[in-house]
Coordinates of C-alpha atoms in Angstrom, one line a residue:
M382 CA 51.5 121.7 130.9
I383 CA 52.0 119.0 128.1
T384 CA 55.4 118.8 126.8
K385 CA 56.7 118.1 123.4
R386 CA 58.1 114.8 125.2
S387 CA 54.8 113.9 126.8
N388 CA 53.0 114.3 123.5
Q389 CA 55.5 111.8 122.0
L390 CA 54.9 109.6 124.7
L391 CA 51.2 109.9 124.3
S392 CA 51.5 109.3 120.4
I393 CA 53.5 106.0 121.2
L394 CA 51.1 105.0 123.8
F395 CA 48.2 105.4 121.1
L396 CA 50.0 103.7 118.4
F397 CA 50.8 100.8 120.8
T398 CA 47.1 100.3 121.9
L399 CA 46.0 100.5 118.3
A400 CA 48.6 97.8 117.3
M401 CA 47.5 95.8 120.3
S402 CA 43.9 96.3 119.3
Q403 CA 44.5 95.5 115.6
G404 CA 46.4 92.1 116.7
Q405 CA 43.8 91.2 118.9
K406 CA 41.2 91.8 116.1
N407 CA 43.4 89.7 113.6
K408 CA 43.9 86.9 116.1
N409 CA 39.9 86.7 116.6
V410 CA 39.4 86.6 112.5
A411 CA 42.1 83.6 112.3
Q412 CA 40.4 81.9 115.3
L413 CA 37.0 82.2 113.7
D414 CA 38.1 81.4 110.4
A415 CA 39.9 78.1 111.5
M416 CA 36.8 77.0 113.4
I417 CA 34.6 77.4 110.1
V418 CA 37.0 75.8 107.9
Q419 CA 37.2 72.7 110.3
G420 CA 33.4 72.8 110.8
M421 CA 32.6 73.0 107.1
Q422 CA 34.4 69.7 106.6
D423 CA 32.7 67.9 109.7
W424 CA 29.3 69.1 108.6
K425 CA 29.9 68.6 104.9
V426 CA 28.6 72.1 104.0
P427 CA 29.1 73.0 100.5
G428 CA 29.0 76.9 100.5
L429 CA 28.8 79.5 103.5
A430 CA 29.2 83.0 104.2
T431 CA 29.7 84.5 107.9
I432 CA 29.7 88.3 108.8
V433 CA 30.4 90.2 112.0
V434 CA 30.0 93.5 112.8
K435 CA 31.5 95.4 115.8
D436 CA 31.1 98.9 116.9
G437 CA 29.5 100.0 113.5
E438 CA 32.4 98.4 111.5
V439 CA 32.7 95.1 109.7
V440 CA 35.3 93.0 111.5
F441 CA 35.0 89.7 109.7
Q442 CA 33.4 88.9 106.3
K443 CA 34.5 85.7 104.6
T444 CA 32.8 83.2 101.9
Y445 CA 33.7 79.4 101.7
G446 CA 33.0 76.8 99.4
V447 CA 30.8 76.4 96.4
K448 CA 27.6 77.4 95.1
N449 CA 27.0 74.0 93.2
L450 CA 29.0 70.7 93.9
T451 CA 28.8 69.9 90.2
T452 CA 29.9 73.4 88.5
K453 CA 32.4 74.0 91.7
E454 CA 31.6 77.8 91.4
P455 CA 32.8 79.3 94.4
V456 CA 30.5 81.5 96.7
N457 CA 31.5 85.3 96.7
E458 CA 30.4 88.1 98.7
N459 CA 27.4 88.8 96.1
T460 CA 26.3 85.4 96.0
L461 CA 22.4 85.1 97.0
F462 CA 21.3 82.9 99.8
N463 CA 18.1 82.7 101.4
M464 CA 17.4 84.5 104.7
A465 CA 14.5 82.2 105.3
S466 CA 12.9 83.3 108.8
T467 CA 15.5 85.9 109.3
T468 CA 13.2 87.7 107.0
K469 CA 10.9 88.1 109.8
A470 CA 12.8 90.9 111.6
I471 CA 12.8 92.9 108.3
V472 CA 9.1 92.7 107.8
A473 CA 8.7 93.9 111.3
I474 CA 11.0 96.9 110.7
A475 CA 8.9 97.8 107.9
M476 CA 5.6 98.1 109.7
G477 CA 7.7 99.9 112.4
M478 CA 8.3 102.6 109.8
L479 CA 4.7 102.6 109.1
V480 CA 4.0 102.9 112.8
D481 CA 6.5 106.0 113.0
E482 CA 4.5 107.8 110.0
G483 CA 1.4 107.3 111.9
K484 CA -0.3 105.3 109.6
L485 CA -1.1 102.7 111.9
D486 CA -0.5 101.7 115.6
W487 CA 0.8 98.4 117.0
D488 CA -2.5 98.0 118.9
D489 CA -4.8 98.4 115.8
K490 CA -7.1 95.6 115.1
V491 CA -6.1 93.4 112.0
V492 CA -9.6 93.2 110.9
D493 CA -9.7 97.0 110.7
H494 CA -6.8 97.0 108.1
L495 CA -7.9 93.4 106.7
P496 CA -11.7 92.9 106.6
Y497 CA -11.2 89.4 105.2
F498 CA -9.2 88.4 108.1
K499 CA -10.9 85.3 109.7
L500 CA -9.8 82.9 112.3
S501 CA -11.7 79.8 113.8
D502 CA -12.2 81.6 117.2
P503 CA -14.3 84.7 116.8
Y504 CA -12.8 86.4 119.8
I505 CA -9.3 86.1 118.7
T506 CA -10.5 87.4 115.2
A507 CA -11.8 90.4 116.5
N508 CA -9.3 91.0 119.1
A509 CA -5.8 90.2 117.3
R510 CA -3.8 93.4 117.0
V511 CA -1.1 94.0 114.5
K512 CA 1.7 93.4 116.9
D513 CA 0.1 89.9 117.3
L514 CA 1.3 89.1 113.8
F515 CA 4.9 89.1 114.9
T516 CA 4.9 87.3 118.1
H517 CA 3.6 83.6 117.5
N518 CA 1.2 83.9 120.5
L519 CA -2.1 84.4 118.6
G520 CA -3.8 81.2 120.1
I521 CA -4.1 79.3 116.6
G522 CA -2.3 76.0 115.9
N523 CA 0.6 75.9 113.2
A524 CA -0.7 75.5 109.7
D525 CA 2.4 75.3 107.6
V526 CA 0.8 72.8 105.4
L527 CA -1.0 75.6 103.7
W528 CA 2.2 76.5 101.9
T529 CA 4.0 73.1 101.8
L530 CA 1.3 71.3 100.1
D531 CA -0.2 74.1 98.3
S532 CA 0.8 77.0 96.1
V533 CA -2.4 79.2 96.1
S534 CA -2.1 82.8 96.5
T535 CA -1.3 84.9 99.7
K536 CA -5.1 85.9 100.2
E537 CA -6.3 82.3 99.5
T538 CA -3.6 80.9 102.2
I539 CA -5.0 83.7 104.6
K540 CA -8.5 82.9 104.1
K541 CA -7.9 78.8 104.1
F542 CA -6.1 79.7 107.5
Q543 CA -9.4 80.2 109.4
F544 CA -9.8 76.3 109.4
A545 CA -6.7 76.2 111.6
V546 CA -8.0 75.0 115.1
K547 CA -7.4 77.2 118.2
A548 CA -4.7 76.0 120.3
Y549 CA -4.9 78.0 123.5
P550 CA -6.3 81.6 124.3
L551 CA -5.0 84.8 122.8
R552 CA -1.5 85.5 124.0
G553 CA -1.7 82.6 126.1
G554 CA 1.0 80.5 124.8
F555 CA 3.5 80.1 121.9
T556 CA 3.2 78.3 118.6
Y557 CA 5.6 79.4 115.7
Q558 CA 3.2 80.8 113.1
N559 CA 4.6 81.6 109.6
I560 CA 1.3 82.6 107.9
M561 CA 0.8 85.5 110.3
Y562 CA 3.8 87.2 108.9
A563 CA 2.1 86.9 105.6
V564 CA -0.8 88.5 107.0
A565 CA 1.5 91.5 108.4
G566 CA 2.7 91.7 104.7
E567 CA -0.8 92.1 103.5
V568 CA -1.5 95.0 106.1
I569 CA 1.8 96.7 104.9
K570 CA 0.3 96.5 101.6
E571 CA -3.2 98.0 102.6
V572 CA -1.6 100.8 104.7
S573 CA 1.2 101.8 102.3
G574 CA -0.3 101.0 99.0
Q575 CA 2.8 99.2 97.8
P576 CA 3.1 95.2 98.0
W577 CA 5.4 94.3 101.0
N578 CA 8.3 93.4 98.9
E579 CA 8.3 96.8 97.0
F580 CA 7.9 98.6 100.5
V581 CA 11.1 96.8 101.9
T582 CA 13.1 97.3 98.7
E583 CA 12.3 101.0 98.7
R584 CA 12.4 101.7 102.1
I585 CA 15.1 99.5 103.7
F586 CA 17.3 97.9 100.9
K587 CA 17.8 101.0 98.6
P588 CA 18.8 103.2 101.4
L589 CA 21.2 100.6 102.8
G590 CA 22.7 99.8 99.5
M591 CA 21.6 96.4 99.7
N592 CA 21.3 96.1 95.7
R593 CA 21.6 92.6 95.3
T594 CA 18.7 91.6 97.9
Q595 CA 15.8 90.2 96.7
A596 CA 12.5 90.4 98.4
V597 CA 10.6 87.9 96.1
A598 CA 12.9 84.7 96.3
S599 CA 12.1 83.3 92.6
D600 CA 13.7 86.7 91.3
I601 CA 17.1 85.0 92.0
F602 CA 16.8 83.1 89.0
K603 CA 16.5 86.3 86.9
V604 CA 19.6 88.2 88.8
G605 CA 21.8 85.0 88.7
N606 CA 24.9 84.3 91.1
F607 CA 22.9 82.1 93.6
V608 CA 23.4 79.1 95.7
T609 CA 21.9 75.4 95.1
P610 CA 20.3 73.9 97.9
Y611 CA 21.7 70.6 99.6
Y612 CA 20.5 68.0 102.1
D613 CA 22.5 65.5 104.0
D614 CA 20.6 62.2 103.7
S615 CA 21.1 59.5 105.8
E616 CA 21.0 56.9 103.1
E617 CA 22.5 58.9 100.2
G618 CA 24.7 61.5 101.6
I619 CA 24.7 65.1 100.2
V620 CA 22.1 65.2 97.8
E621 CA 20.8 68.3 95.7
V622 CA 17.2 69.3 96.7
D623 CA 14.4 71.3 94.7
Y624 CA 14.1 75.2 95.7
G625 CA 11.2 75.5 98.0
F626 CA 10.4 79.0 97.4
S627 CA 6.9 79.8 98.6
D628 CA 6.4 83.6 97.9
Q629 CA 2.9 83.4 98.9
I630 CA 4.3 83.7 102.4
G631 CA 7.0 85.9 101.5
P632 CA 7.1 87.9 104.6
A633 CA 7.7 84.9 106.6
G634 CA 11.0 83.9 105.2
M635 CA 11.9 84.4 101.4
I636 CA 14.0 87.4 101.3
C637 CA 17.2 86.4 99.6
S638 CA 20.5 88.3 100.2
S639 CA 24.3 88.4 100.0
A640 CA 27.3 88.7 102.4
N641 CA 28.0 92.0 101.1
D642 CA 24.3 93.3 101.6
I643 CA 24.1 91.7 104.9
S644 CA 26.8 93.5 106.1
K645 CA 25.2 96.7 105.6
Y646 CA 22.1 95.3 107.3
L647 CA 24.0 94.4 110.5
T648 CA 25.6 97.7 110.6
F649 CA 22.3 99.4 110.4
L650 CA 21.2 97.2 113.4
V651 CA 24.0 97.8 115.6
N652 CA 23.6 101.5 114.9
D653 CA 20.0 101.2 116.3
G654 CA 18.0 102.0 113.0
V655 CA 20.4 104.7 111.9
H656 CA 22.0 104.6 108.4
K657 CA 24.9 107.0 108.3
S658 CA 23.3 110.2 109.4
D659 CA 19.7 109.0 108.3
T660 CA 17.4 107.6 110.9
L661 CA 15.1 105.2 109.1
V662 CA 13.7 103.9 112.4
Q663 CA 12.8 106.1 115.2
P664 CA 14.6 105.3 118.5
K665 CA 11.2 104.4 120.3
T666 CA 10.2 102.2 117.7
F667 CA 13.6 100.3 117.1
K668 CA 13.8 99.4 121.1
Y669 CA 10.0 98.3 120.8
L670 CA 11.2 95.7 118.1
F671 CA 13.6 94.2 120.5
E672 CA 11.2 94.2 123.7
P673 CA 10.1 90.8 124.8
K674 CA 6.5 90.1 123.9
S675 CA 6.1 86.3 124.4
F676 CA 7.7 84.1 127.0
L677 CA 9.0 80.7 126.4
G678 CA 10.0 79.5 129.8
N679 CA 13.6 78.0 130.5
T680 CA 13.5 75.4 127.8
G681 CA 13.0 77.6 124.8
T682 CA 12.8 76.3 121.4
Y683 CA 16.5 75.6 120.7
P684 CA 18.5 72.5 121.2
T685 CA 21.5 74.6 121.9
N686 CA 19.9 75.7 125.1
A687 CA 21.5 72.6 126.6
L688 CA 24.7 74.4 126.1
T689 CA 24.0 77.9 126.5
K690 CA 21.8 77.1 129.6
P691 CA 19.9 80.6 129.7
N692 CA 18.0 81.7 132.5
W693 CA 15.0 83.0 130.4
N694 CA 13.6 82.7 126.8
T695 CA 11.4 85.3 125.2
Y696 CA 10.5 86.4 121.5
A697 CA 10.2 89.9 120.5
M698 CA 9.4 91.1 116.9
G699 CA 11.1 88.6 114.7
W700 CA 13.6 87.8 117.4
F701 CA 14.1 84.9 119.7
Q702 CA 16.0 86.3 122.8
Q703 CA 17.8 84.7 125.8
D704 CA 20.5 85.8 128.4
Y705 CA 24.0 84.8 127.3
R706 CA 27.1 86.0 129.5
G707 CA 25.0 88.3 131.4
H708 CA 23.7 90.2 128.1
K709 CA 20.6 90.0 126.1
L710 CA 21.1 88.2 122.8
D711 CA 18.6 88.4 120.1
F712 CA 18.7 85.8 117.4
H713 CA 16.9 84.1 114.8
T714 CA 17.7 80.9 112.5
G715 CA 16.1 80.4 109.1
S716 CA 15.8 77.3 107.5
L717 CA 14.2 76.4 104.0
F718 CA 14.7 73.4 102.2
G719 CA 18.3 73.0 102.0
L720 CA 19.2 76.7 102.9
V721 CA 19.8 78.0 106.2
A722 CA 20.7 81.1 108.2
I723 CA 21.2 82.8 111.7
A724 CA 21.2 86.2 112.8
G725 CA 22.3 87.6 116.4
I726 CA 23.0 90.6 118.0
V727 CA 24.2 91.7 121.4
H728 CA 23.1 95.3 121.6
E729 CA 25.1 96.1 124.9
K730 CA 28.1 94.9 122.9
D731 CA 27.4 96.5 119.7
M732 CA 28.0 93.6 117.8
A733 CA 26.1 91.3 115.4
V734 CA 26.6 88.2 113.6
Y735 CA 25.2 86.5 110.6
V736 CA 25.7 83.3 108.8
F737 CA 24.4 81.8 105.7
A738 CA 24.8 78.2 104.2
N739 CA 23.4 75.9 101.5
L740 CA 22.9 72.5 103.6
D741 CA 19.8 71.8 105.3
H742 CA 19.9 72.5 109.2
A743 CA 23.6 72.9 109.1
E744 CA 23.8 73.5 112.6
L745 CA 27.6 74.9 112.3
R746 CA 25.5 78.0 112.2
H747 CA 25.0 78.0 115.9
A748 CA 28.7 77.2 116.5
I749 CA 29.7 80.3 114.6
L750 CA 27.2 82.7 116.2
Y751 CA 28.3 81.8 119.7
K752 CA 32.2 81.6 118.8
A753 CA 31.9 85.1 117.0
I754 CA 30.1 86.7 120.1
D755 CA 32.8 85.1 122.4
L756 CA 35.7 86.4 120.3
F757 CA 34.4 89.9 119.3
A758 CA 32.5 91.0 122.0
F759 CA 34.3 89.2 125.0
E760 CA 37.7 88.5 123.7
D761 CA 37.4 84.9 124.8
D762 CA 38.7 81.6 122.8
S763 CA 38.1 79.0 125.6
R764 CA 35.3 77.2 124.4
D765 CA 35.2 74.7 121.5
W766 CA 31.9 75.8 120.1
H767 CA 32.2 73.5 116.9
N768 CA 32.8 70.2 118.6
E769 CA 30.1 70.8 121.3
V770 CA 27.6 71.6 119.0
F771 CA 28.4 69.0 116.4
N772 CA 28.4 66.2 119.1
L773 CA 25.0 67.6 120.4
Y774 CA 23.4 67.3 116.7
Q775 CA 25.2 64.1 116.2
G776 CA 23.6 62.7 119.5
F777 CA 20.3 63.7 118.0
K778 CA 21.1 62.0 114.3
K779 CA 21.9 59.0 115.9
S780 CA 18.6 58.9 118.2
N781 CA 16.8 59.6 114.8
L782 CA 18.2 56.6 113.1
E783 CA 17.4 54.5 116.3
F784 CA 13.8 55.8 115.8
Q785 CA 13.9 55.0 112.0
E786 CA 14.9 51.4 112.9
K787 CA 12.4 51.0 115.6
K788 CA 9.5 52.0 113.2
K789 CA 11.1 49.4 110.7
K790 CA 11.0 46.7 113.3
E791 CA 7.3 47.6 114.2
R792 CA 6.3 47.1 110.7
I793 CA 3.9 44.2 110.5
L794 CA 5.1 41.9 107.8
N795 CA 3.0 39.7 105.2
T796 CA -0.2 41.8 105.7
K797 CA -2.4 42.9 102.9
T798 CA -4.8 45.8 102.3
S799 CA -8.4 45.5 103.2
L800 CA -9.3 46.3 99.5
A801 CA -8.0 46.0 96.0
L802 CA -5.7 49.0 95.6
I803 CA -8.1 50.6 93.0
E804 CA -10.6 50.7 95.5
Y805 CA -8.4 53.4 97.4
E806 CA -8.5 55.7 94.4
G807 CA -10.5 59.0 94.6
T808 CA -10.5 62.4 96.0
Y809 CA -10.1 63.4 99.3
N810 CA -10.6 66.8 100.9
N811 CA -9.5 68.6 104.0
E812 CA -10.8 72.0 104.7
L813 CA -7.7 73.3 105.8
I814 CA -5.2 71.8 103.6
G815 CA -7.2 71.0 100.3
S816 CA -7.6 68.0 98.2
A817 CA -5.6 64.8 98.0
K818 CA -6.2 62.7 94.6
V819 CA -5.2 59.2 94.8
K820 CA -4.6 57.2 91.7
Y821 CA -3.9 53.7 90.8
N822 CA -1.4 52.9 88.0
N823 CA 0.6 50.0 87.1
G824 CA 0.1 48.2 90.5
Q825 CA 0.9 51.3 92.6
L826 CA -1.0 54.0 94.3
H827 CA 0.1 57.7 93.9
I828 CA -1.2 60.6 95.8
D829 CA -1.4 64.3 94.6
F830 CA -1.7 67.2 96.9
N831 CA -3.7 70.1 95.4
D832 CA -1.6 69.5 91.7
F833 CA 1.3 70.8 93.7
V834 CA 3.2 68.0 95.7
K835 CA 3.1 64.3 94.3
Y836 CA 4.1 60.9 96.0
N837 CA 4.2 57.3 95.3
L838 CA 2.9 55.1 97.9
E839 CA 4.3 51.8 98.9
H840 CA 2.3 49.4 101.0
W841 CA 3.6 49.3 104.7
H842 CA 1.3 47.2 106.5
Y843 CA -2.6 46.5 106.5
D844 CA -4.1 50.0 105.1
T845 CA -0.9 52.1 105.8
F846 CA 1.1 53.4 103.2
L847 CA 4.7 55.0 102.9
T848 CA 5.6 57.9 100.6
N849 CA 8.8 58.1 98.7
K850 CA 11.1 60.9 99.8
D851 CA 9.9 64.4 98.8
S852 CA 12.5 66.3 96.5
R853 CA 12.3 69.3 98.8
F854 CA 12.0 67.7 102.6
R855 CA 13.9 64.4 101.9
Q856 CA 11.3 62.9 104.3
K857 CA 8.9 59.7 103.8
M858 CA 5.5 60.0 105.5
M859 CA 3.0 57.4 106.4
I860 CA -0.7 57.8 105.1
R861 CA -3.2 55.5 106.4
F862 CA -6.5 54.9 104.9
E863 CA -9.8 54.2 107.0
L864 CA -12.9 52.1 105.9
N865 CA -16.6 52.9 107.1
T866 CA -18.9 50.3 108.3
D867 CA -19.8 49.4 104.7
G868 CA -16.3 48.2 104.0
K869 CA -15.5 51.1 101.6
V870 CA -12.6 53.6 102.1
Q871 CA -13.9 56.9 103.7
E872 CA -10.9 58.8 104.5
L873 CA -7.0 59.1 104.8
D874 CA -4.9 60.5 107.6
L875 CA -1.6 62.3 107.3
F876 CA 0.0 63.4 110.2
G877 CA -3.2 63.5 112.2
D878 CA -4.9 65.4 109.3
V879 CA -8.0 63.8 108.2
F880 CA -9.0 64.0 104.5
T881 CA -12.4 62.6 103.7
K882 CA -13.2 61.1 100.6
T883 CA -15.8 62.8 98.4
K884 CA -15.5 60.8 95.1

């Protein structure tokens, strides 16, 4: 028999446990917050947002810093950042919804939905399945130059992708492939009758109440309250960079969202595809999205593997995966011209983390991810993730600077071009990338890729030139000209891609 006194003792015990739990939660919040504040100072991050969901509720949601270093406007819970490649998981969910409805199957051939889909290898073209659009193991080499050096339509981008060369057999390797997600977006359009952006807005964002989230990146300029992208230049310090939104490959990484909206998205993920009482994605399909599809070996793709030391690395449908503290961690970064993100889920612990920042490759995001997991999933504050990640990347930064100095020392001084500069003028073409127009003006050569990206060329040595820094990448590139046996300019080479002079 439970007496009145027993009830009182149970109530006291419950309240004590609740207070202890709340106290631990508050301690976790304070510890994560302190690390972020210090990390932002060391990484020089202008603005940042972090969200943590545990057991279906938001346990941490804070914004930091400013949207713009000039205006000093603070980041708030509705400020839009770019999700970059964490967009990919949302597109996979959208495709899963169509699978649930029986409108297509993961094993459908892509050409059955997109007859114009064509790759450089006929076998891969004929046998590529819908699921292969999400797993980066199609067998074709990377062709991101199609959207970084051009601005043609989605359909034209996909058509030009046919000139990307085969790298390995179908499903026989791993090459990160943004353009296949653009293809997935076109499949969604063909099957659903709606452009992919309208589909995800109607079927995912609206039900979840993600009212600020924009599936077309350029729409942020209409709705306002968005961040400015920045880059930490080794010579100039923190500099503003141009927005690099490329909506022709929108499904690969152009969704923009806010801390408030992402908290709803993470809650949906932690609840296994269920929003409140509505099942938006069937359990079988939701599970399939997180099942390993590609195998990356022990090294994986992220430098932080040197710190986490996973035993295995895989890729699912828009998620990298590895073991962490004996559990499967699904995660993905996003990086797009001065804007970054990271998402992570530990399903067995019912917790998820998301970080936004407006500084190019601000790898503080990795430290926040692992610190949040340690604190909220394992109640462990023993590891100094900020210093570990910061020191790791400082080492890479030092190595890169040393490499750049080495390149400068290897420059052969006091050389001349083979011909007068005006002889390098002309139009050069590459069947994959497009055209490069070289012009001579006021004693200097200038190059224009596809009437989209322009550079000034500085003579480096012999027939090699160095570009100025691009306003998005902030990187200089080497361009080398080749002469034919008649002593005339025949082609130019950019990162191994050859453009042949046509006029």
